[in-house]
Tab-separated table of C-alpha atoms in Angstrom:
chain	number	residue	atom	x	y	z
A	20	UNK	CA	92.067	110.975	112.389
A	21	UNK	CA	94.275	109.329	115.003
A	22	UNK	CA	96.505	106.441	114.024
A	23	UNK	CA	96.913	104.173	117.004
A	24	UNK	CA	100.053	102.472	115.665
A	25	UNK	CA	102.998	103.811	117.585
A	26	UNK	CA	100.936	106.693	118.945
A	27	UNK	CA	101.457	108.708	115.747
A	28	UNK	CA	98.724	111.061	114.545
A	29	UNK	CA	97.852	110.833	110.833
A	30	UNK	CA	97.131	114.260	109.431
A	31	UNK	CA	94.662	114.125	106.537
A	32	UNK	CA	96.115	116.489	103.932
A	33	UNK	CA	92.777	117.289	102.308
A	34	UNK	CA	94.291	119.185	99.368
A	35	UNK	CA	96.440	116.162	98.469
A	36	UNK	CA	93.525	113.801	99.025
A	37	UNK	CA	91.449	115.901	96.615
A	38	UNK	CA	94.213	115.622	94.038
A	39	UNK	CA	94.233	111.806	94.389
A	40	UNK	CA	90.465	111.759	94.033
A	41	UNK	CA	90.751	113.984	90.968
A	42	UNK	CA	92.674	111.258	89.176
A	43	UNK	CA	89.808	108.870	89.861
A	44	UNK	CA	87.333	111.374	88.443
A	45	UNK	CA	89.288	111.643	85.179
A	46	UNK	CA	89.431	107.874	84.703
A	47	UNK	CA	85.948	107.468	86.019
A	48	UNK	CA	84.638	109.352	82.994
A	49	UNK	CA	85.956	106.543	80.790
A	50	UNK	CA	84.445	103.528	82.502
A	51	UNK	CA	82.974	101.958	85.655
A	52	UNK	CA	84.884	100.351	88.510
A	53	UNK	CA	85.293	97.687	91.308
A	54	UNK	CA	87.943	95.885	93.413
A	55	UNK	CA	89.337	92.410	94.249
A	56	UNK	CA	90.980	91.439	97.516
A	57	UNK	CA	93.582	88.925	96.181
A	58	UNK	CA	94.384	91.020	93.114
A	59	UNK	CA	94.899	94.039	95.275
A	60	UNK	CA	97.473	92.279	97.380
A	61	UNK	CA	100.197	93.336	94.948
A	62	UNK	CA	100.414	94.151	91.320
A	63	UNK	CA	102.940	91.614	89.953
A	64	UNK	CA	106.181	92.878	91.538
A	65	UNK	CA	108.269	90.254	89.687
A	66	UNK	CA	107.312	91.204	86.151
A	67	UNK	CA	109.142	93.778	84.085
A	68	UNK	CA	107.062	94.888	81.128
A	69	UNK	CA	109.445	97.228	79.415
A	70	UNK	CA	106.947	100.107	79.805
A	71	UNK	CA	107.922	103.638	78.772
A	72	UNK	CA	106.290	105.034	81.894
A	73	UNK	CA	108.610	107.666	83.455
A	74	UNK	CA	110.982	106.464	86.130
A	75	UNK	CA	111.246	108.758	89.131
A	76	UNK	CA	112.972	108.570	92.473
A	77	UNK	CA	111.795	108.858	96.029
A	78	UNK	CA	114.803	111.057	96.805
A	79	UNK	CA	117.141	113.399	94.953
A	80	UNK	CA	119.943	110.861	94.832
A	81	UNK	CA	120.434	107.192	94.074
A	82	UNK	CA	122.045	106.580	97.485
A	83	UNK	CA	118.877	107.589	99.266
A	84	UNK	CA	116.623	105.023	97.660
A	85	UNK	CA	118.733	102.325	96.173
A	86	UNK	CA	117.998	103.468	92.592
A	87	UNK	CA	119.718	105.583	89.977
A	88	UNK	CA	117.024	108.065	89.070
A	89	UNK	CA	117.552	111.724	89.759
A	90	UNK	CA	114.084	113.027	88.692
A	91	UNK	CA	112.140	115.499	90.732
A	92	UNK	CA	110.249	114.032	93.644
A	93	UNK	CA	107.771	115.234	96.255
A	94	UNK	CA	109.843	113.618	99.048
A	95	UNK	CA	113.445	113.382	100.219
A	96	UNK	CA	114.299	110.149	102.000
A	97	UNK	CA	117.000	109.802	104.615
A	98	UNK	CA	119.424	107.206	103.123
A	99	UNK	CA	120.049	105.756	106.567
A	100	UNK	CA	116.321	104.978	107.041
A	101	UNK	CA	115.643	103.351	103.671
A	102	UNK	CA	115.238	99.562	104.168
A	103	UNK	CA	118.192	97.466	103.017
A	104	UNK	CA	117.351	94.156	104.676
A	105	UNK	CA	114.310	91.916	104.809
A	106	UNK	CA	113.826	92.674	108.506
A	107	UNK	CA	113.930	96.424	107.961
A	108	UNK	CA	111.481	96.124	105.087
A	109	UNK	CA	109.054	94.034	107.039
A	110	UNK	CA	109.107	96.593	109.883
A	111	UNK	CA	108.341	99.354	107.420
A	112	UNK	CA	105.529	97.472	105.784
A	113	UNK	CA	103.970	96.709	109.181
A	114	UNK	CA	104.124	100.372	110.167
A	115	UNK	CA	102.660	101.650	106.886
A	116	UNK	CA	99.841	99.172	105.952
A	117	UNK	CA	96.545	100.506	107.281
A	118	UNK	CA	94.737	98.683	110.088
A	119	UNK	CA	90.919	98.476	109.944
A	120	UNK	CA	90.384	101.419	112.269
A	121	UNK	CA	92.559	103.649	110.055
A	122	UNK	CA	89.970	103.249	107.246
A	123	UNK	CA	87.201	104.435	109.554
A	124	UNK	CA	85.670	103.832	112.976
A	125	UNK	CA	83.251	101.142	111.788
A	126	UNK	CA	85.706	99.071	109.756
A	127	UNK	CA	86.826	95.644	111.033
A	128	UNK	CA	89.344	93.014	109.907
A	129	UNK	CA	88.358	90.479	107.300
A	130	UNK	CA	89.222	86.798	107.786
A	131	UNK	CA	92.018	86.241	106.996
A	132	UNK	CA	93.166	89.713	108.090
A	133	UNK	CA	96.536	89.671	106.335
A	134	UNK	CA	98.246	88.071	103.350
A	135	UNK	CA	100.347	84.924	103.536
A	136	UNK	CA	103.864	86.008	104.544
A	137	UNK	CA	106.490	85.861	101.826
A	138	UNK	CA	104.031	85.830	98.929
A	139	UNK	CA	102.534	88.158	96.343
A	140	UNK	CA	99.501	88.027	94.070
A	141	UNK	CA	100.565	87.529	90.446
A	142	UNK	CA	98.508	87.603	87.217
A	143	UNK	CA	99.580	84.592	85.145
A	144	UNK	CA	99.672	84.195	81.397
A	145	UNK	CA	96.038	83.064	81.330
A	146	UNK	CA	94.841	86.151	83.207
A	147	UNK	CA	94.259	84.323	86.465
A	148	UNK	CA	95.405	85.572	89.862
A	149	UNK	CA	97.509	83.320	92.043
A	150	UNK	CA	99.903	83.699	94.946
A	151	UNK	CA	103.599	83.039	94.460
A	152	UNK	CA	106.750	83.512	96.598
A	153	UNK	CA	108.225	87.014	96.610
A	154	UNK	CA	110.825	87.538	93.876
A	155	UNK	CA	114.386	88.513	94.740
A	156	UNK	CA	113.654	92.158	93.826
A	157	UNK	CA	111.150	92.507	96.730
A	158	UNK	CA	112.356	92.732	100.322
A	159	UNK	CA	108.910	92.550	101.916
A	160	UNK	CA	105.219	92.813	101.166
A	161	UNK	CA	102.173	93.016	103.431
A	162	UNK	CA	98.468	93.213	102.722
A	163	UNK	CA	95.816	93.973	105.325
A	164	UNK	CA	92.175	93.164	104.518
A	165	UNK	CA	89.346	95.161	106.162
A	166	UNK	CA	85.630	95.561	105.620
A	167	UNK	CA	82.769	97.902	106.468
A	168	UNK	CA	79.861	95.718	107.613
A	169	UNK	CA	76.540	96.150	105.909
A	170	UNK	CA	73.863	98.133	107.814
A	171	UNK	CA	70.646	99.908	106.987
A	172	UNK	CA	70.114	98.001	103.796
A	173	UNK	CA	73.672	98.609	102.560
A	174	UNK	CA	76.089	95.880	101.511
A	175	UNK	CA	79.580	95.090	102.823
A	176	UNK	CA	82.419	97.255	101.460
A	177	UNK	CA	85.696	95.305	101.293
A	178	UNK	CA	89.041	97.112	101.191
A	179	UNK	CA	92.728	96.229	101.076
A	180	UNK	CA	95.874	98.116	102.026
A	181	UNK	CA	99.169	96.865	100.615
A	182	UNK	CA	102.838	97.868	101.102
A	183	UNK	CA	105.585	96.413	98.900
A	184	UNK	CA	109.188	97.309	99.606
A	185	UNK	CA	111.648	96.796	96.721
A	186	UNK	CA	115.358	96.549	96.641
A	187	UNK	CA	115.799	99.477	94.214
A	188	UNK	CA	113.793	102.344	92.668
A	189	UNK	CA	113.955	100.697	89.301
A	190	UNK	CA	112.366	97.519	90.652
A	191	UNK	CA	109.596	99.544	92.210
A	192	UNK	CA	109.093	101.453	88.971
A	193	UNK	CA	108.774	98.087	87.179
A	194	UNK	CA	105.859	97.251	89.457
A	195	UNK	CA	104.169	100.510	88.463
A	196	UNK	CA	104.738	99.782	84.759
A	197	UNK	CA	103.304	96.294	85.139
A	198	UNK	CA	100.262	97.620	87.008
A	199	UNK	CA	99.585	100.105	84.209
A	200	UNK	CA	99.856	97.507	81.429
A	201	UNK	CA	97.987	94.553	82.982
A	202	UNK	CA	94.549	95.845	81.931
A	203	UNK	CA	95.768	96.060	78.359
A	204	UNK	CA	96.930	92.435	78.463
A	205	UNK	CA	93.964	91.157	80.470
A	206	UNK	CA	90.760	93.225	80.227
A	207	UNK	CA	89.073	90.389	82.141
A	208	UNK	CA	90.830	88.693	85.042
A	209	UNK	CA	89.883	85.569	87.003
A	210	UNK	CA	90.058	85.915	90.779
A	211	UNK	CA	88.365	82.774	91.960
A	212	UNK	CA	86.134	80.134	90.355
A	213	UNK	CA	83.051	82.347	90.360
A	214	UNK	CA	84.643	85.762	90.719
A	215	UNK	CA	86.253	87.916	88.035
A	216	UNK	CA	87.088	91.484	87.130
A	217	UNK	CA	86.095	92.887	83.750
A	218	UNK	CA	86.092	96.100	81.726
A	219	UNK	CA	89.412	97.178	83.187
A	220	UNK	CA	91.008	100.517	82.365
A	221	UNK	CA	94.162	102.147	83.846
A	222	UNK	CA	95.658	105.646	83.969
A	223	UNK	CA	99.172	106.692	85.036
A	224	UNK	CA	99.995	110.077	86.524
A	225	UNK	CA	103.724	110.650	87.185
A	226	UNK	CA	104.743	113.281	89.696
A	227	UNK	CA	104.309	116.831	88.366
A	228	UNK	CA	101.668	115.841	85.823
A	229	UNK	CA	97.930	116.365	86.309
A	230	UNK	CA	97.180	116.674	90.001
A	231	UNK	CA	99.998	114.422	91.227
A	232	UNK	CA	101.936	116.402	93.833
A	233	UNK	CA	101.991	113.582	96.404
A	234	UNK	CA	103.943	110.622	94.889
A	235	UNK	CA	106.717	109.793	92.407
A	236	UNK	CA	104.109	107.899	90.327
A	237	UNK	CA	100.481	106.986	90.562
A	238	UNK	CA	98.369	104.431	88.719
A	239	UNK	CA	94.591	104.113	88.935
A	240	UNK	CA	92.757	101.055	87.675
A	241	UNK	CA	88.945	100.728	87.515
A	242	UNK	CA	86.564	98.090	86.270
A	243	UNK	CA	83.725	95.878	87.448
A	244	UNK	CA	83.940	93.085	90.034
A	245	UNK	CA	81.599	90.210	89.099
A	246	UNK	CA	80.435	87.573	91.631
A	247	UNK	CA	77.788	85.323	90.139
A	248	UNK	CA	75.093	87.740	88.950
A	249	UNK	CA	76.376	90.567	91.164
A	250	UNK	CA	78.274	93.466	89.668
A	251	UNK	CA	80.045	96.000	91.917
A	252	UNK	CA	82.421	98.942	91.560
A	253	UNK	CA	86.167	98.170	91.601
A	254	UNK	CA	88.916	100.715	92.331
A	255	UNK	CA	92.554	99.912	92.648
A	256	UNK	CA	95.103	102.728	93.192
A	257	UNK	CA	98.878	102.306	93.365
A	258	UNK	CA	101.449	104.962	94.276
A	259	UNK	CA	105.248	104.921	94.582
A	260	UNK	CA	107.642	106.792	96.849
A	261	UNK	CA	111.220	105.709	96.056
A	262	UNK	CA	111.489	101.962	96.654
A	263	UNK	CA	108.130	101.696	98.395
A	264	UNK	CA	104.832	101.031	96.567
A	265	UNK	CA	101.517	101.404	98.407
A	266	UNK	CA	98.208	100.124	97.139
A	267	UNK	CA	94.591	100.614	98.126
A	268	UNK	CA	91.630	98.756	96.747
A	269	UNK	CA	87.941	99.241	97.358
A	270	UNK	CA	85.241	96.810	96.295
A	271	UNK	CA	81.881	98.551	96.199
A	272	UNK	CA	78.582	97.353	97.650
A	273	UNK	CA	74.861	98.115	97.482
A	274	UNK	CA	74.010	101.555	98.772
A	275	UNK	CA	77.414	103.209	98.153
A	276	UNK	CA	78.065	105.822	95.476
A	277	UNK	CA	81.254	105.995	93.392
A	278	UNK	CA	82.117	109.241	95.191
A	279	UNK	CA	81.996	107.565	98.561
A	280	UNK	CA	84.193	104.703	97.385
A	281	UNK	CA	86.688	107.147	95.838
A	282	UNK	CA	86.914	108.960	99.167
A	283	UNK	CA	87.740	105.730	101.012
A	284	UNK	CA	90.425	104.865	98.416
A	285	UNK	CA	92.041	108.243	98.089
A	286	UNK	CA	92.154	109.035	101.810
A	287	UNK	CA	93.660	105.625	102.584
A	288	UNK	CA	96.276	106.111	99.890
A	289	UNK	CA	97.260	109.493	101.278
A	290	UNK	CA	97.453	108.082	104.809
A	291	UNK	CA	99.868	105.363	103.735
A	292	UNK	CA	102.022	107.796	101.754
A	293	UNK	CA	102.084	110.035	104.848
A	294	UNK	CA	103.310	107.059	106.895
A	295	UNK	CA	106.037	106.242	104.416
A	296	UNK	CA	107.282	109.835	104.544
A	297	UNK	CA	107.134	109.827	108.312
A	298	UNK	CA	109.130	106.562	108.521
A	299	UNK	CA	111.760	107.428	105.937
A	300	UNK	CA	112.007	111.191	105.955
A	301	UNK	CA	114.973	113.238	107.021
A	302	UNK	CA	114.662	114.064	110.715
A	303	UNK	CA	114.970	117.709	111.729
């Protein structure tokens, strides 16, 4: 598939995409799923939950990613290309977050098409999602909302691509920990007045475990998205490379199987990880 941004070509690494999808299959055996646009904007990047989830780095040294972890990683970042300023981080987020056409030829932008600049979606103490200003640990965050229009009796599939650039690896890892633990704290989450997510479950797969050979850490969350009397599949997948966290969400619709939704989510995640590596990798 061609990526029109900057004329780069996105290579779909099918073996990696299959590994990402494999994580969804494991968790899918434990429950059903669905997605939420606002929730998928960002897992709460300002919260630190004290999780024991492994901390890994997007490069073999702290200087390369702004963190102090020296764990194994699938990627080596060029220290000179890792964002240190808000402007640099915003440029990276813009380059990485998927546009509608990157999801597939028939996808189009939702309205609004992007998140409010300088904000993130946060799950409050009462399990309600709201937008707040970015915390000091986040340099930039961008969400792009797309949809696949309904046709032939099928419903509208809504998807979100999110990029969050943190100041350090530890801050990015805190976001992953929070993402993993939120379903334990809030099995049901309020999105809007008549929209909520329920039956949530999450699974973490650090690099080198299971089928994760593509990111420093990966978290998959599934549940059911409820709108009035409608119940649809929800999938929210988050992966980290160094200081950068990418997220994809897919809200199912009538006429689409879980396998089809998993393909959309996993391929989009791989595409954004590929873009991160292209933007920050060591040039030959």
